[in-house]
GROMACS .gro file of C-alpha atoms in nm:
model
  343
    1UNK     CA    1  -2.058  -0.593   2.376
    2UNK     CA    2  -1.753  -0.488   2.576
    3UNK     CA    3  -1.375  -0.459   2.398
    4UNK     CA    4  -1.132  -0.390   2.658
    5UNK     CA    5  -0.840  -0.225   2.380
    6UNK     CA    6  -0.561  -0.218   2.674
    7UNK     CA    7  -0.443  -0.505   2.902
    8UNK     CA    8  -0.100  -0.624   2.915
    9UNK     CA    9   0.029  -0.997   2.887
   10UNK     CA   10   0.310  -1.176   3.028
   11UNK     CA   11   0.357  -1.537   2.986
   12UNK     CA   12   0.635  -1.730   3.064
   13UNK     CA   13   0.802  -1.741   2.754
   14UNK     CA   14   0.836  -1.371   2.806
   15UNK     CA   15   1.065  -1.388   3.157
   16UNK     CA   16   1.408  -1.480   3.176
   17UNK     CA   17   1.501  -1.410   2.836
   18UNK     CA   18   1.823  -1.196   2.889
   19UNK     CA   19   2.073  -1.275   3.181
   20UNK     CA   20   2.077  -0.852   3.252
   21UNK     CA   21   1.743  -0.698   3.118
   22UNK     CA   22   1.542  -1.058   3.208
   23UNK     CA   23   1.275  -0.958   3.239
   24UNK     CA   24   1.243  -1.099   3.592
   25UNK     CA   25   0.967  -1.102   3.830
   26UNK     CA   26   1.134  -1.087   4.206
   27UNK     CA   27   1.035  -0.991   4.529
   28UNK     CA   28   1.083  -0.613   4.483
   29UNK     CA   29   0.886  -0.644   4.148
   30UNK     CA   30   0.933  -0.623   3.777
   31UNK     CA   31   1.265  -0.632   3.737
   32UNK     CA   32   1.449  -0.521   3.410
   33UNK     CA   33   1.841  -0.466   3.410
   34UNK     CA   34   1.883  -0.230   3.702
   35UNK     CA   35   1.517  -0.072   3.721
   36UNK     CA   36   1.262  -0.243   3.957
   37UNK     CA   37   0.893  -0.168   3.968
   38UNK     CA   38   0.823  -0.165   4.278
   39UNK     CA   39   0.659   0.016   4.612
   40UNK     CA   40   0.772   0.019   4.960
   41UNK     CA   41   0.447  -0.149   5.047
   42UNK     CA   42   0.545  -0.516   5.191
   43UNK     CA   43   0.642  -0.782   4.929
   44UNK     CA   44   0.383  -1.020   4.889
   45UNK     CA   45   0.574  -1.282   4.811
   46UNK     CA   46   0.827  -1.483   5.033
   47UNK     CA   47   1.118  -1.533   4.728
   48UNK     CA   48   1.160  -1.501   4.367
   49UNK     CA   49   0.984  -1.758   4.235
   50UNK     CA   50   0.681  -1.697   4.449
   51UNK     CA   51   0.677  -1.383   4.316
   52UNK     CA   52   0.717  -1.507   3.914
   53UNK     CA   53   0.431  -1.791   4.016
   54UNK     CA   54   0.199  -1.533   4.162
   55UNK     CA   55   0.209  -1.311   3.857
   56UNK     CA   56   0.190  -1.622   3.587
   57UNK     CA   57  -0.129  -1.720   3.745
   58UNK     CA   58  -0.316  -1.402   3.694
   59UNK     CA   59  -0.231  -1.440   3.338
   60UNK     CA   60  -0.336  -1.766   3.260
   61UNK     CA   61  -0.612  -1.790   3.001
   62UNK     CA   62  -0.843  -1.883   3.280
   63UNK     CA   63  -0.769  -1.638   3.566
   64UNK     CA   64  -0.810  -1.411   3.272
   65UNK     CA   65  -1.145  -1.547   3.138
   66UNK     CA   66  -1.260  -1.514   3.539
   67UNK     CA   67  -1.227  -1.203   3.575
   68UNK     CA   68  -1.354  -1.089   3.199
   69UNK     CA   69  -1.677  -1.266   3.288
   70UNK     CA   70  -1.698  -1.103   3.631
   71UNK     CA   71  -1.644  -0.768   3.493
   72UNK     CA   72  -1.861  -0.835   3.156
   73UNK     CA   73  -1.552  -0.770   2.907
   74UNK     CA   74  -1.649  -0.999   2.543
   75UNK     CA   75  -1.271  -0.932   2.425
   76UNK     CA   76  -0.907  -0.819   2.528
   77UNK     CA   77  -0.673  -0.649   2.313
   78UNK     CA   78  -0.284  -0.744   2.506
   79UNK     CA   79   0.049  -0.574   2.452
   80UNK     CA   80   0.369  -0.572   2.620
   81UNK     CA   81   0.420  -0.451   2.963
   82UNK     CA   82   0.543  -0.102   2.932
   83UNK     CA   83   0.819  -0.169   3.149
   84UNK     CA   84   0.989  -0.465   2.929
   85UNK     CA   85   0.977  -0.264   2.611
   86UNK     CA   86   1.346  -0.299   2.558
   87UNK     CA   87   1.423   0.000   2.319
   88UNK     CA   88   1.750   0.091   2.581
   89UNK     CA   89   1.866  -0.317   2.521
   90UNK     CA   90   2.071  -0.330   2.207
   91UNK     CA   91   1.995  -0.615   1.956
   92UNK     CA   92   1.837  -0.792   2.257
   93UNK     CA   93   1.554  -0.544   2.182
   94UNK     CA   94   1.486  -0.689   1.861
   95UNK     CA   95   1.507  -1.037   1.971
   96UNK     CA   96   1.261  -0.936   2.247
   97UNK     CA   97   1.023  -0.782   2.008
   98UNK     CA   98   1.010  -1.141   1.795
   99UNK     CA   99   0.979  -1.333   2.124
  100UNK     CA  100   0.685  -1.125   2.267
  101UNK     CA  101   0.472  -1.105   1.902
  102UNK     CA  102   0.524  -1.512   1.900
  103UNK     CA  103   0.384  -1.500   2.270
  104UNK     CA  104   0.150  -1.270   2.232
  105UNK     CA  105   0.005  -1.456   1.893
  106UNK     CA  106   0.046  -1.782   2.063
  107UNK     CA  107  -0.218  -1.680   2.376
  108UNK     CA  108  -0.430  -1.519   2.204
  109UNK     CA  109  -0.459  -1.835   1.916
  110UNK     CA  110  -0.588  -2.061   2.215
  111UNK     CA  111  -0.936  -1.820   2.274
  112UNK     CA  112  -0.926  -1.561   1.951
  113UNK     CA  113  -1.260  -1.523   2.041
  114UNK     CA  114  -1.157  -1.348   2.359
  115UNK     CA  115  -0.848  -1.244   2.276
  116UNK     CA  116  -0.622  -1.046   2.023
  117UNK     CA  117  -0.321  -0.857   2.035
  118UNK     CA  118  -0.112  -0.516   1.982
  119UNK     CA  119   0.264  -0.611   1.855
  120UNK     CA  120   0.573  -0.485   1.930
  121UNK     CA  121   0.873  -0.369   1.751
  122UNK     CA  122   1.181  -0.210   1.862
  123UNK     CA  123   1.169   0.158   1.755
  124UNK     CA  124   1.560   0.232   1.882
  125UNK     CA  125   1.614  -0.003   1.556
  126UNK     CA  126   1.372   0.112   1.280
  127UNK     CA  127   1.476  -0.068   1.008
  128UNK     CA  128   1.450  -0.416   1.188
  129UNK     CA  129   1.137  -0.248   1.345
  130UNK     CA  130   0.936  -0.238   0.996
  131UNK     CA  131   1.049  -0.608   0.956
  132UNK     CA  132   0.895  -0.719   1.268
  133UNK     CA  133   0.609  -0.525   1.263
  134UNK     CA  134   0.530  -0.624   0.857
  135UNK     CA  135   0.579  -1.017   1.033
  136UNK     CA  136   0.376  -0.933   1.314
  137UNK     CA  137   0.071  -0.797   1.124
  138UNK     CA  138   0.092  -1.046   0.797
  139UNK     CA  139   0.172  -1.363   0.987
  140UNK     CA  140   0.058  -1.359   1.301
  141UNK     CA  141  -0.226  -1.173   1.287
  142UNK     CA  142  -0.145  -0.867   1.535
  143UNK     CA  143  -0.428  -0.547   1.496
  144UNK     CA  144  -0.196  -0.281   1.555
  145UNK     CA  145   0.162  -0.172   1.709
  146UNK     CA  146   0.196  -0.059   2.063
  147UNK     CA  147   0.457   0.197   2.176
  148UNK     CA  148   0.604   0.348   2.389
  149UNK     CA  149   0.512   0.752   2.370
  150UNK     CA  150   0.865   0.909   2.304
  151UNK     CA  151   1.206   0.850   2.342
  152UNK     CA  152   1.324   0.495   2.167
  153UNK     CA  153   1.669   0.482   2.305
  154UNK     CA  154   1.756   0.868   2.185
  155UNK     CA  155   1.531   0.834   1.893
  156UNK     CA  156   1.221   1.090   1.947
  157UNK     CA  157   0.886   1.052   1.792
  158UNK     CA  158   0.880   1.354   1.548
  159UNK     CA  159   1.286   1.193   1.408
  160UNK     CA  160   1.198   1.132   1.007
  161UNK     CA  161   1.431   0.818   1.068
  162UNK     CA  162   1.088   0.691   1.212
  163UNK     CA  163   0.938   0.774   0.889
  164UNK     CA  164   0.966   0.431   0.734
  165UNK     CA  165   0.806   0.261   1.081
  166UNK     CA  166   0.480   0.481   1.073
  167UNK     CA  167   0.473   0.419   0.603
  168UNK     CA  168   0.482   0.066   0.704
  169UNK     CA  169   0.199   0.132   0.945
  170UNK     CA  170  -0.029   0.316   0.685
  171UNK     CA  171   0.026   0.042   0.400
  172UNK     CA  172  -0.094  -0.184   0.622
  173UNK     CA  173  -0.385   0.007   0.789
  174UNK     CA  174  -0.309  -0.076   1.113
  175UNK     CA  175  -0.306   0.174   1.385
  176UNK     CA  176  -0.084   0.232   1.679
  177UNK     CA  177  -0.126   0.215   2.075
  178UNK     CA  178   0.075   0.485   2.278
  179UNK     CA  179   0.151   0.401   2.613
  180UNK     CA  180   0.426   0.565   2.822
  181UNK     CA  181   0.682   0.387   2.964
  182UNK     CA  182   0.966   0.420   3.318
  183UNK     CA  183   1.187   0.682   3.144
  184UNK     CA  184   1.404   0.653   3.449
  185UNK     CA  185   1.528   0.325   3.313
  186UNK     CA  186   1.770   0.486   3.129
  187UNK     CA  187   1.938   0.616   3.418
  188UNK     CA  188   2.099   0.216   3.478
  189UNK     CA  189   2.229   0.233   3.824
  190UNK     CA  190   2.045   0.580   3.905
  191UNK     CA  191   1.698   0.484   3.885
  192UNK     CA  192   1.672   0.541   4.221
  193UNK     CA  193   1.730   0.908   4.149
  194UNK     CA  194   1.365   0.902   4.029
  195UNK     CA  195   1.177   0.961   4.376
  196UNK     CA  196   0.817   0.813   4.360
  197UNK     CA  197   0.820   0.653   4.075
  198UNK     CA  198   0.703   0.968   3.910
  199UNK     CA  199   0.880   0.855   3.554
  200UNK     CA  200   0.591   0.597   3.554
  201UNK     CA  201   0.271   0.732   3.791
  202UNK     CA  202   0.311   1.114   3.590
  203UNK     CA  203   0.584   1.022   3.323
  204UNK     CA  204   0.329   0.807   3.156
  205UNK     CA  205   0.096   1.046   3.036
  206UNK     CA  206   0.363   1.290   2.952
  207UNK     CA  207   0.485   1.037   2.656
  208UNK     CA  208   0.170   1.040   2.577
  209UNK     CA  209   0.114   1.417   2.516
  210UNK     CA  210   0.503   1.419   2.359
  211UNK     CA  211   0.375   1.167   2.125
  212UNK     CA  212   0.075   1.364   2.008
  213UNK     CA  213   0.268   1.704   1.977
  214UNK     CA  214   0.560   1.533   1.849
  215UNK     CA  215   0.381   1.328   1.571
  216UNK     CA  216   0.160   1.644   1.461
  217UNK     CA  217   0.472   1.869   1.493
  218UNK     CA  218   0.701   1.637   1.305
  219UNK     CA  219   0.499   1.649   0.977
  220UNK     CA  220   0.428   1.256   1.000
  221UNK     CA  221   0.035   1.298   0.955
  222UNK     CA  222   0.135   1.505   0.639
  223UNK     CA  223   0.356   1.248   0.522
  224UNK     CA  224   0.091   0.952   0.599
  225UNK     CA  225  -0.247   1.091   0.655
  226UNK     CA  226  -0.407   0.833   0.729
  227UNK     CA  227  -0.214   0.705   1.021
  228UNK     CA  228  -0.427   0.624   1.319
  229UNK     CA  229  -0.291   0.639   1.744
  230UNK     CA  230  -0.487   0.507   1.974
  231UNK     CA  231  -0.335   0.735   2.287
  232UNK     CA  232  -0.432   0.559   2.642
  233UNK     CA  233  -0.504   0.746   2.956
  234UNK     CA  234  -0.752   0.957   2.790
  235UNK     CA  235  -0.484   1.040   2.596
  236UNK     CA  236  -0.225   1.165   2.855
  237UNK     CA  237  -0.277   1.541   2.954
  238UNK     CA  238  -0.322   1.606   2.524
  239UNK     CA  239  -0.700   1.657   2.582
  240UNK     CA  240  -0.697   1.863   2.870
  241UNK     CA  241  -0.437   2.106   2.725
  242UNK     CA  242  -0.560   2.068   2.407
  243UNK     CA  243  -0.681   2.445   2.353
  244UNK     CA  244  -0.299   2.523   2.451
  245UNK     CA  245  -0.123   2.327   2.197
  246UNK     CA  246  -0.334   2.426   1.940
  247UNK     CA  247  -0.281   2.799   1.989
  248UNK     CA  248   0.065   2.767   2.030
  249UNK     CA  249   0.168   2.545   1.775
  250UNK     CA  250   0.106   2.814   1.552
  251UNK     CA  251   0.253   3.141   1.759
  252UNK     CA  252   0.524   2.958   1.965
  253UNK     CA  253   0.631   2.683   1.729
  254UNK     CA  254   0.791   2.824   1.432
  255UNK     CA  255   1.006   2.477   1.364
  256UNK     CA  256   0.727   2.244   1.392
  257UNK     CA  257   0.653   2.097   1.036
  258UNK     CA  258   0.276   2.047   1.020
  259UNK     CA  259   0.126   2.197   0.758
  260UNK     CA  260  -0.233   2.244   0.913
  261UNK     CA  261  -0.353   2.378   1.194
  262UNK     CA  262  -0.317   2.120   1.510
  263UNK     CA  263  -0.717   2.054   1.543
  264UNK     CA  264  -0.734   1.944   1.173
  265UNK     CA  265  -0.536   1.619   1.265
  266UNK     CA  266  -0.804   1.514   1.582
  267UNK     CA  267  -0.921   1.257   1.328
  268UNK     CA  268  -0.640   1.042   1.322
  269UNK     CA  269  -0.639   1.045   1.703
  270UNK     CA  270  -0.852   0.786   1.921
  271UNK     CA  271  -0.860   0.813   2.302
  272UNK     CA  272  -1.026   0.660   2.605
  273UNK     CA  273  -1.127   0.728   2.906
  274UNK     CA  274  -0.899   0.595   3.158
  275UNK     CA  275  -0.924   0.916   3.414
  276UNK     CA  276  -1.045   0.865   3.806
  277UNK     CA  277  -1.317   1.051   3.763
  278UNK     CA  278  -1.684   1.109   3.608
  279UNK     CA  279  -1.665   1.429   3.579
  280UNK     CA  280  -1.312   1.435   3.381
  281UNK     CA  281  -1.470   1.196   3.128
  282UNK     CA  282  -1.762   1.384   3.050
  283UNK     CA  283  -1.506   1.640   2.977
  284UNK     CA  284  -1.310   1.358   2.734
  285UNK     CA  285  -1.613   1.307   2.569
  286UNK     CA  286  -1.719   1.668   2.497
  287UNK     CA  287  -1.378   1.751   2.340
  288UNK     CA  288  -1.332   1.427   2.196
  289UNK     CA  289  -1.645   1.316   2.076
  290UNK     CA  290  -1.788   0.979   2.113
  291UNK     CA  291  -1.662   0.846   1.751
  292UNK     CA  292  -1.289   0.845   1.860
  293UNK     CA  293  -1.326   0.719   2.204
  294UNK     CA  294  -1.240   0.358   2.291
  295UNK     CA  295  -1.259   0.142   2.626
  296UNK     CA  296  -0.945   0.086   2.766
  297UNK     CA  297  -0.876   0.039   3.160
  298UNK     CA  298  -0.464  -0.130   3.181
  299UNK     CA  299  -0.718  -0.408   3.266
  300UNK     CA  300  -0.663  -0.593   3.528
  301UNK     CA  301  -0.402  -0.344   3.673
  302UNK     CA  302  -0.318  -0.142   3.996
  303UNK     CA  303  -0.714  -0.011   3.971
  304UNK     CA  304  -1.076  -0.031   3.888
  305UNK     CA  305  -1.340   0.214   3.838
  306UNK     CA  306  -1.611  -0.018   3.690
  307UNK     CA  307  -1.783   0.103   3.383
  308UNK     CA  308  -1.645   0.391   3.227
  309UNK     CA  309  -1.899   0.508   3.024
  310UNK     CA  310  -2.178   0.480   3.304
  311UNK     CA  311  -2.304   0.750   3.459
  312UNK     CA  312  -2.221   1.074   3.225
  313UNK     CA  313  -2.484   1.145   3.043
  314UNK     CA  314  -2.411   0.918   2.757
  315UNK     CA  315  -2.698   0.785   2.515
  316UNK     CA  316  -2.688   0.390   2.454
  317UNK     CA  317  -2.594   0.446   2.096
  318UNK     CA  318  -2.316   0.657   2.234
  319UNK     CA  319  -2.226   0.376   2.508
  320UNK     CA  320  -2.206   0.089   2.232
  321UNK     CA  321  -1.962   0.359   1.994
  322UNK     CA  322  -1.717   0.377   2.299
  323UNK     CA  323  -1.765   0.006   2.402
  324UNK     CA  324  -1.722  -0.164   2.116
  325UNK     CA  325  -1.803  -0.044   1.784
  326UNK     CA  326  -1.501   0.242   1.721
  327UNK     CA  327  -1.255  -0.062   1.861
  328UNK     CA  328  -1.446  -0.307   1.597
  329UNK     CA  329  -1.335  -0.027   1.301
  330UNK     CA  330  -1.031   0.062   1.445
  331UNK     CA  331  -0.843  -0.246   1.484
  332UNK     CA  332  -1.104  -0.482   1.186
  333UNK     CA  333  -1.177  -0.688   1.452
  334UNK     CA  334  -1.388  -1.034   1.406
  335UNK     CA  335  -1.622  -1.038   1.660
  336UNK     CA  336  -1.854  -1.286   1.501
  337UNK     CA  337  -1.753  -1.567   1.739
  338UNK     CA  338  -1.788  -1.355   2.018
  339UNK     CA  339  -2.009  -1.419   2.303
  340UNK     CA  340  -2.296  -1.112   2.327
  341UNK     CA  341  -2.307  -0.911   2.711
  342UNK     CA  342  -2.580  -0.636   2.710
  343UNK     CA  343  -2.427  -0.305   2.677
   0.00000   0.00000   0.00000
């Protein structure tokens, strides 16, 4: 069995919300306030609404199921786009948080077989953020909460006014995803003061280390031990500097608030192996282990590197852990219904 833990969704209930953040798809790309996603490769797409049609398409239940099938994936796991998290929106971010969990619940109701979901909350607002996510979980029947690495509108991971977010977490024994997000949308009408992209393409996995340093660092494992973060990208550059922030937390850190040393709090950590090559996640797997490593590829995405856990020297027991049985325990998934693929 294969769970793929990180895709992203959007449906059309999810466009067009706002008449400044959107989010829109045009020509130039994703399109939210004054921050486009986009390349200077050629647009594909001869106006807007080609451009919203063409993505919509790819994200229908059966372009989806296609391309599970051709790529043997039994189940998806979806969350918000990184780039539409909305934490820089005002209240439109909370009103965007309700209207992608009821979206995201929605799809995934159709095939739950195939399909479940990560919710989202607005962290810039964590009071109305516990709300949502407590909704989320209880009523419509999301695993876990995705977000967004570090930095919710000002408000940084290791801030105790997070506190009650990650309590709400733990009593319901949910974990969360961490996936970095276009810092450089903060900038408004100076985005384009972010050359290459590099807020996204490296940016990304440095919200991801931020939020493992910062969640260790702030004390929050101390305060709820048995919060659980799935980190993606093989966890940002956290594993592969790993022997650095542990030594240094302790001689170079004097304010951080943890009260053990860094390794002890590895167990609340899951990771995958979303790197570009198979010698990187052999490396992944030695420091990780194989009991807190997930599959997770930003399916469907800008890449593919086929089978992750092929070809480094993994055992089948192993293979199965990373392919489906840690996501089963991590996120109490039913998989019951699901159809069987040989490993």
């Amino acid at each position: 069995m294969l769970i793929d833990v990180h895709a992203h969704l959007v449906s059309p209930g999810m466009l067009n919300r706002h008449a400044f953040w959107g989010p829109f798809m045009k020509m130039q790309g994703l399109t939210v306030g004054h921050f486009s996603l986009g390349t200077k490769q050629p647009t594909k797409a001869a106006s807007d609404a080609e451009a919203e049609a063409n993505l919509l398409a790819r994200m229908t239940h059966a372009a989806r199921i296609k391309l599970m099938d051709a790529r043997g994936v039994d189940k998806l796991v979806l969350s918000v786009p990184s780039h539409a998290f909305m934490y820089w929106a005002g209240e439109f971010g909370n009103d965007y948080a309700r209207i992608c969990n009821d979206e995201l619940a929605a799809f995934c109701r159709v095939m739950p077989d195939r399909f479940d979901f990560w919710a989202h909350a607005n962290l810039a607002d964590p009071a109305a953020a516990v709300v949502e996510i407590d909704r989320a979980v209880r009523v419509l029947g999301a695993k876990g909460l995705c977000v967004g690495g570090t930095n919710f509108d000002g408000i940084q991971t290791y801030d105790e006014r997070l506190f009650p977010v990650w309590e709400k977490l733990a009593e319901l024994d949910v974990p969360i995803m961490v996936h970095g997000f276009n810092q450089s949308i903060y900038l408004g009408e100076r985005h384009h003061e972010d050359r290459f992209e590099t807020t996204s393409i490296v940016g990304d996995c440095v919200d991801e280390t931020l939020f493992f340093w910062y969640l260790i660092c702030g004390g929050a494992l101390d305060a709820f031990p048995t919060l659980k973060s799935y980190i993606t990208h093989a966890g940002g550059m956290a594993v592969f500097q790993l022997g650095r922030l542990s030594e240094l937390n302790g001689a170079m850190a004097p304010d951080a608030r943890n009260q053990r040393p860094l390794l002890d709090y590895m167990p609340n950590f899951y990771f995958d192996l979303d790197v570009h090559h198979p010698a990187l996640r052999r490396g992944v797997v030695e420091v990780v282990g194989t009991d807190r490593l997930v599959y997770g590829t930003n399916f469907g995405g800008a890449y593919d590197h086929g089978d992750l856990t092929a070809g480094i020297g993994l055992s089948e027991a192993d293979r199965e852990k990373i392919r489906s049985t840690n996501a089963i325990e991590m996120l109490k998934l039913d998989v019951g219904g699901a159809r069987a693929v040989a490993a």
